[in-house]
mmCIF file of C-alpha atoms in Angstrom:
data_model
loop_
_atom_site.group_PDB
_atom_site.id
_atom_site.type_symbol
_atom_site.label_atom_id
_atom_site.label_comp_id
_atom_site.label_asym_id
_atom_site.label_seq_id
_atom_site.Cartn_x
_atom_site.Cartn_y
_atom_site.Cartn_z
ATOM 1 C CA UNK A 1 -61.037 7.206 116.951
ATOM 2 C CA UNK A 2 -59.743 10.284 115.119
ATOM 3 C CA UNK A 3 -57.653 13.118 116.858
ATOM 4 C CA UNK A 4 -59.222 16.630 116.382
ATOM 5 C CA UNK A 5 -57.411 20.351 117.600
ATOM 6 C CA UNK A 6 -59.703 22.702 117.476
ATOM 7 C CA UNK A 7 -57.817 25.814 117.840
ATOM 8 C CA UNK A 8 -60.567 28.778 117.793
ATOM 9 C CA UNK A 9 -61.118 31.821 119.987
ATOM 10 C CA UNK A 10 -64.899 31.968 119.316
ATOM 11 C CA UNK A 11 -66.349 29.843 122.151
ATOM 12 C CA UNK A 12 -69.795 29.208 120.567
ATOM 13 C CA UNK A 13 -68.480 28.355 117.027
ATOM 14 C CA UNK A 14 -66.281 25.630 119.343
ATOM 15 C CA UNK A 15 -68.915 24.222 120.750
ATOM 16 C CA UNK A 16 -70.934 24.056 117.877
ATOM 17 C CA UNK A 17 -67.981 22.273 115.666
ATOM 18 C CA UNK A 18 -67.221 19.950 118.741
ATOM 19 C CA UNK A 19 -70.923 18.827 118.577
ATOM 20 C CA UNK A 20 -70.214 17.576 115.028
ATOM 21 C CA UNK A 21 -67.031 16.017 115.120
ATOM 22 C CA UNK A 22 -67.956 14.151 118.264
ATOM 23 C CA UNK A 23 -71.337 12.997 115.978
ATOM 24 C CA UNK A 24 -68.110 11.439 113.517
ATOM 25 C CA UNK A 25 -66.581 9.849 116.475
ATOM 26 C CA UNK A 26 -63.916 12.423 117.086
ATOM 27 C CA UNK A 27 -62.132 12.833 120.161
ATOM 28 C CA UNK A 28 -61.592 16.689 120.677
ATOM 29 C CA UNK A 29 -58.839 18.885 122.243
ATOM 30 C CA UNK A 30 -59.513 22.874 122.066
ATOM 31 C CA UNK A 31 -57.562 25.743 122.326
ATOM 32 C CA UNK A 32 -58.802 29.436 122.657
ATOM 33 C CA UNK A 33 -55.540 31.637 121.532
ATOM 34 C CA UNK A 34 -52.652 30.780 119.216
ATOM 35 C CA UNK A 35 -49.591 30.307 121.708
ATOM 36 C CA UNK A 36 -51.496 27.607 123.240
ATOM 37 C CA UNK A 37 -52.957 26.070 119.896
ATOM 38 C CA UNK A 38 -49.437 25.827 118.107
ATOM 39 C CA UNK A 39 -48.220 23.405 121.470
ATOM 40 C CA UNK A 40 -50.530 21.686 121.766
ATOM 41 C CA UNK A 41 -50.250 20.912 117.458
ATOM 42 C CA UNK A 42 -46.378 20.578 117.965
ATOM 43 C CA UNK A 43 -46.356 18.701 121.140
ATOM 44 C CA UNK A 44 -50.069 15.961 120.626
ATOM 45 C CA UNK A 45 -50.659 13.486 117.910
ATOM 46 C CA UNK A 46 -53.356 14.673 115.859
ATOM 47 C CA UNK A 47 -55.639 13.167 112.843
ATOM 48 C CA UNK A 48 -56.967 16.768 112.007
ATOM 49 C CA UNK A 49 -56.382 20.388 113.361
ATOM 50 C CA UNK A 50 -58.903 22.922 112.851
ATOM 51 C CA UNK A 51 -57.089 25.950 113.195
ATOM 52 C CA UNK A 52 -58.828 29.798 112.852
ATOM 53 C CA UNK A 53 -56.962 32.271 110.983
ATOM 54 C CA UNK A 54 -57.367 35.355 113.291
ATOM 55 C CA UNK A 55 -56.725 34.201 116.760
ATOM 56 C CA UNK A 56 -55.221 36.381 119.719
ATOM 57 C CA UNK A 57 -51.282 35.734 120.877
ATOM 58 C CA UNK A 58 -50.708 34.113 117.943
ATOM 59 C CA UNK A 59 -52.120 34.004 113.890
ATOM 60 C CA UNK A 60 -53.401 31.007 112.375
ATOM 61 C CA UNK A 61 -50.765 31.429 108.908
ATOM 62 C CA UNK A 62 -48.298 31.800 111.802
ATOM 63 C CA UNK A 63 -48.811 29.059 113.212
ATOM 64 C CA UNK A 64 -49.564 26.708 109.772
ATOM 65 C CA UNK A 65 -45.837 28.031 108.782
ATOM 66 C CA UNK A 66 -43.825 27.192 111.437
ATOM 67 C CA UNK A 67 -45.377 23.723 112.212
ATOM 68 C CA UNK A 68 -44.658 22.990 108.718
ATOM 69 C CA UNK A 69 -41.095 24.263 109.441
ATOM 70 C CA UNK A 70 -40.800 21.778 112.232
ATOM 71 C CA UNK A 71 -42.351 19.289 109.856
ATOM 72 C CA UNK A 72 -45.237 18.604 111.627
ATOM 73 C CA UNK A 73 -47.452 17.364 108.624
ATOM 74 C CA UNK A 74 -50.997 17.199 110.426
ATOM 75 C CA UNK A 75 -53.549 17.949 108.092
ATOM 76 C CA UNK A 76 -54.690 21.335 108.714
ATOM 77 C CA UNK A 77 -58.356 22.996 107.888
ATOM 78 C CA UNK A 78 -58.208 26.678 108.689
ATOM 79 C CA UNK A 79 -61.042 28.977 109.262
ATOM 80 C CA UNK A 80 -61.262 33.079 108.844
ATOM 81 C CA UNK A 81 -64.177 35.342 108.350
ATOM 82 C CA UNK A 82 -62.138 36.695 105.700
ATOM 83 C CA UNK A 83 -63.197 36.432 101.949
ATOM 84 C CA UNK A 84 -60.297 37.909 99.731
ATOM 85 C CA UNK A 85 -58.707 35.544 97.367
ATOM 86 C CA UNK A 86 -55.485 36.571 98.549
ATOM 87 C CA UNK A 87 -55.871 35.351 101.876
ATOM 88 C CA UNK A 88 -57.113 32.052 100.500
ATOM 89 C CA UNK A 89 -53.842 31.428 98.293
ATOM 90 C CA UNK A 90 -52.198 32.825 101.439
ATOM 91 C CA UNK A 91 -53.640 30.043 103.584
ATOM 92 C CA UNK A 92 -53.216 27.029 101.112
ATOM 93 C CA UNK A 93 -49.482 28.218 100.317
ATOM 94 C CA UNK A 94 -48.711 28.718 104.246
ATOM 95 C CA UNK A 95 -49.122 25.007 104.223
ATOM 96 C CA UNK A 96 -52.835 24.350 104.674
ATOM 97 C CA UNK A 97 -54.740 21.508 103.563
ATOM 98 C CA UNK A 98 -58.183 22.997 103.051
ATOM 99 C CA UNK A 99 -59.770 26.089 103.636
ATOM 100 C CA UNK A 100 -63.435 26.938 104.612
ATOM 101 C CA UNK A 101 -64.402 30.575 105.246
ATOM 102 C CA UNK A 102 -66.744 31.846 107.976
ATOM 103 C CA UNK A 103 -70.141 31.469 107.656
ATOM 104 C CA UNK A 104 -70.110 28.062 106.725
ATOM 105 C CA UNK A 105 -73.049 25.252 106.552
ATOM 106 C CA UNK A 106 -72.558 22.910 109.236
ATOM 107 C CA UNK A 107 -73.091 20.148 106.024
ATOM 108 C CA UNK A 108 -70.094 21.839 104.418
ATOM 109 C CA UNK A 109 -67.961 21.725 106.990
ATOM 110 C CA UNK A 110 -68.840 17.737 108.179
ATOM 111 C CA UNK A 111 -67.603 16.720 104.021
ATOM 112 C CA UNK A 112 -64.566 18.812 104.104
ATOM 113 C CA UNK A 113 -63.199 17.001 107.499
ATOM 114 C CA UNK A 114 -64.592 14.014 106.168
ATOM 115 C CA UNK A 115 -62.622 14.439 102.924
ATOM 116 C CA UNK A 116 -59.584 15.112 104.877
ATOM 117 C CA UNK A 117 -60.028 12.079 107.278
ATOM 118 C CA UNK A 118 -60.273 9.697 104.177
ATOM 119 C CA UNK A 119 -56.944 11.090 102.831
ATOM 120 C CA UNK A 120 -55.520 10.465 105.791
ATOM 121 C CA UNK A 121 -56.635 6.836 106.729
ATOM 122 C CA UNK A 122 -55.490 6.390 102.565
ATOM 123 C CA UNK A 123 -51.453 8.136 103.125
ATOM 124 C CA UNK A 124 -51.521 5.471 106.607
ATOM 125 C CA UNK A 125 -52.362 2.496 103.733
ATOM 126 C CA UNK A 126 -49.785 3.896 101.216
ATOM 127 C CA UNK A 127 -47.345 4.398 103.761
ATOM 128 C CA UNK A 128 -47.934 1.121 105.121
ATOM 129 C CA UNK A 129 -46.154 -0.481 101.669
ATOM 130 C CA UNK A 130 -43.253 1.455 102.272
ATOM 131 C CA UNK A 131 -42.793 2.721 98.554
ATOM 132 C CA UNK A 132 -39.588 4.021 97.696
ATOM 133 C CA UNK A 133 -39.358 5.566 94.524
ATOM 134 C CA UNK A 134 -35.612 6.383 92.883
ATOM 135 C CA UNK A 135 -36.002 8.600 89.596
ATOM 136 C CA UNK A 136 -32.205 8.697 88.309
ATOM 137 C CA UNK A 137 -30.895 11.259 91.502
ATOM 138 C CA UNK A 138 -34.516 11.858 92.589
ATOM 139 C CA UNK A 139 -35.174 9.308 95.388
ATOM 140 C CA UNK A 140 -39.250 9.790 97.006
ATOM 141 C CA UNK A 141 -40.356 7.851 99.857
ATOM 142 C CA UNK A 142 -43.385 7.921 100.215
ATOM 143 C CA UNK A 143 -43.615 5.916 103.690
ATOM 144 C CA UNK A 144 -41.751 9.015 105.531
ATOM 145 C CA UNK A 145 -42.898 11.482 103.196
ATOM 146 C CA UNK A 146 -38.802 12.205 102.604
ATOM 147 C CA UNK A 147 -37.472 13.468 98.915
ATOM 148 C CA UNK A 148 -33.907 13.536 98.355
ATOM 149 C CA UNK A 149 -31.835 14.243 95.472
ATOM 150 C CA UNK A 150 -28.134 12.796 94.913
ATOM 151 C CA UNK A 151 -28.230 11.726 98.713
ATOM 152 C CA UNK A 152 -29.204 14.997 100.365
ATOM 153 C CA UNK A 153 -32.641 15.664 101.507
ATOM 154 C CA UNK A 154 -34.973 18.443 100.192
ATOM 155 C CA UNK A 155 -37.531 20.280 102.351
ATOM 156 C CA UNK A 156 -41.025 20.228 100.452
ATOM 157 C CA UNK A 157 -44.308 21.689 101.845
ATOM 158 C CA UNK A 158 -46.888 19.288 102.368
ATOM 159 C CA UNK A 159 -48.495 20.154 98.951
ATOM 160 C CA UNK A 160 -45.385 20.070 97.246
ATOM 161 C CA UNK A 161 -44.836 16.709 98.191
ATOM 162 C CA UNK A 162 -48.158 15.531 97.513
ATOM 163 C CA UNK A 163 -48.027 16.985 93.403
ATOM 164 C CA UNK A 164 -44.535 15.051 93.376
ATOM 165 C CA UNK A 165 -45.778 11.944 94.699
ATOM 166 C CA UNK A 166 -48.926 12.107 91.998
ATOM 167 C CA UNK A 167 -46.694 12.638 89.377
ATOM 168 C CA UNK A 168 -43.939 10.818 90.302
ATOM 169 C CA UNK A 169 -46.297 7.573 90.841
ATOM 170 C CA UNK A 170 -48.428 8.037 87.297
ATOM 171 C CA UNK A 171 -45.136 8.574 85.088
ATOM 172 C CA UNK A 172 -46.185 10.328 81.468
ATOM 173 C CA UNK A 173 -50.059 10.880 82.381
ATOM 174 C CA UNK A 174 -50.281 14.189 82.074
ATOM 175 C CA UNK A 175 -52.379 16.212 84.226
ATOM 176 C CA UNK A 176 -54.397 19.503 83.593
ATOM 177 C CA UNK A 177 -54.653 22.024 86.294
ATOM 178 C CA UNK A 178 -58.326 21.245 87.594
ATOM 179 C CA UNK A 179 -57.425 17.706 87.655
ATOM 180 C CA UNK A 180 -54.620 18.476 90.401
ATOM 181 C CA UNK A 181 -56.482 20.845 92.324
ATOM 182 C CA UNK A 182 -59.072 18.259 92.855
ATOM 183 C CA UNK A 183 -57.350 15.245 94.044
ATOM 184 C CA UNK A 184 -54.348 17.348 96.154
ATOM 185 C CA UNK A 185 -56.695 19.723 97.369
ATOM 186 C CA UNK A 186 -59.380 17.384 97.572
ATOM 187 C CA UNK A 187 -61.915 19.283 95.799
ATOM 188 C CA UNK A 188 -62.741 21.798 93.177
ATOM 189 C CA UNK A 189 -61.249 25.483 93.703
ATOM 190 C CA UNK A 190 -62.728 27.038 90.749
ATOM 191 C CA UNK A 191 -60.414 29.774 89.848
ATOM 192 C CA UNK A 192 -56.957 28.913 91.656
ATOM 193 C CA UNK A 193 -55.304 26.997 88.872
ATOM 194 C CA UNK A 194 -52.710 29.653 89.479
ATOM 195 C CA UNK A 195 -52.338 27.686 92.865
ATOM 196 C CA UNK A 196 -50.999 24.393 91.190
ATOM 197 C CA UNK A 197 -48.544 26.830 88.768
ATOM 198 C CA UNK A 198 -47.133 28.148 91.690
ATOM 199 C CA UNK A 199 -46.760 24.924 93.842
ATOM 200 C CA UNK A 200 -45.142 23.748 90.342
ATOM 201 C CA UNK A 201 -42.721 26.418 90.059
ATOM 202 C CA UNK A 202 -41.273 26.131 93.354
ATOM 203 C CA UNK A 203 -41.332 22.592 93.053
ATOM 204 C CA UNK A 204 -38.816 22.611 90.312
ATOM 205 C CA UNK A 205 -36.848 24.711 91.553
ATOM 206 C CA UNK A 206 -36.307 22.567 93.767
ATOM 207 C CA UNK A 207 -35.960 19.419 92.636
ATOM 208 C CA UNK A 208 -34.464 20.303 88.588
ATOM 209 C CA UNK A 209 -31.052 20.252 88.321
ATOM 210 C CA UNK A 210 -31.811 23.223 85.712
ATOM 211 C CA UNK A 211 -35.376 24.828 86.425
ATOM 212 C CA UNK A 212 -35.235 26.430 82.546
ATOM 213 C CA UNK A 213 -34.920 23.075 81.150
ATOM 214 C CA UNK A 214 -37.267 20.989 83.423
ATOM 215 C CA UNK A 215 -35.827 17.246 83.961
ATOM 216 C CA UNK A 216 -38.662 15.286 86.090
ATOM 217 C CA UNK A 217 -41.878 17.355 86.029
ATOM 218 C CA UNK A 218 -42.340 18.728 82.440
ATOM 219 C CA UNK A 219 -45.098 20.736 80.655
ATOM 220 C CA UNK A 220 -47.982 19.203 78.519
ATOM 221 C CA UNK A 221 -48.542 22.154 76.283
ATOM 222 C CA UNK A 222 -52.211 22.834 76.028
ATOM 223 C CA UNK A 223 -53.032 20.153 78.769
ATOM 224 C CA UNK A 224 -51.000 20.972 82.306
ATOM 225 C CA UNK A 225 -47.810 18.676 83.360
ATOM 226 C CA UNK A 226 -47.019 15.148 83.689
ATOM 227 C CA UNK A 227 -43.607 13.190 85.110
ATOM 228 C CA UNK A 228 -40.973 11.879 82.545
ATOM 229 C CA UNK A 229 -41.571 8.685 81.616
ATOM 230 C CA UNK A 230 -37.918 7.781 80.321
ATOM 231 C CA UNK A 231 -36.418 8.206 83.446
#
């Protein structure tokens, strides 16, 4: 049975969620303010947290960051009533897995956690062959979602990890930007390929020895970006 932390100060939209996820055999914790929501997220095992952006003690970006900071990798799906793009870049590049904003069809919301409870149940498979990639310097395991280069490890957000490991696993396939949106975000964000050059560009810089010459994750010009292939 799947985890789920609902972290949301509306009572009625709780209940209402709850109703669902227990429907998909979810066992549910909730928390009403964000001091509370981020221990409980730092502190319980979780398959999913559902986390609002706008919450009282404590923001939901808040609270995404600094779990990811304490690498707590729980897939998160945040929630906001807000609409502007920038707080939806904001929110996927504060660590988030998915994003949904408020009002939202009850059907949309039961495929997006279902999308995000099938990547799961797939990275607990993958990690369960214990791949360890070494690239040259560049060693990727993919078991304890680690990256190090020449010995010494490198901090990656959960999204940066997850463009490396694609990559990294499909060496010279080169990728165009809708293509990566859709299988690390898990569906089609029309309109953010700026997303996956950002996640890119910090990416390399930290993981090329120089970022102006790119060594592992190079450009397809016209198409999007693929892994070396004589490494």
């Amino acid at each position: 049975m799947n985890q789920v932390l609902i972290v949301e100060d509306d009572k009625d939209l709780t209940n209402l969620l709850s109703i669902h996820l227990n429907d998909l055999q979810c066992q549910i914790t909730v928390k009403h303010d964000g001091s509370s929501g981020f221990d409980a997220a730092f502190e319980g095992k979780y398959d999913l947290i559902i986390l609002d952006v706008m919450l009282p003690k404590l923001d939901g970006i808040t609270i995404c960051q600094k779990l990811r900071a304490l690498e707590v990798f729980t897939p998160i799906l945040m929630l906001t009533a807000r609409s502007e793009e920038f707080d939806k870049v904001l929110g996927l590049e504060s660590g988030a897995d998915d994003y949904l904003t408020k009002p939202f069809g009850v059907n949309e919301f039961i495929a997006r956690v279902k999308a995000i409870l099938r990547r799961q149940e797939v990275n607990r498979k993958s990690g369960e062959k214990k791949n360890l990639l070494v690239l040259d310097a560049l060693e990727i395991d993919q078991e304890k979602r680690k990256v190090s280069m020449e010995g010494k490890r490198i901090d990656l957000t959960p999204k940066e990890f997850d463009l490396l490991a694609l990559l990294a696993t499909h060496p010279g396939k080169s990728y165009n930007r809708d293509q990566l949106l859709s299988l690390i975000w898990g569906y089609e964000f029309n309109g953010y390929e700026h997303t996956v050059n950002s996640h890119i560009n910090r990416l390399r810089s930290k993981i090329e020895p120089d970022i102006n010459n790119p060594k592992f994750i190079l450009t397809t010009w016209g198409i999007g970006y693929r892994f070396n292939d004589e490494i």
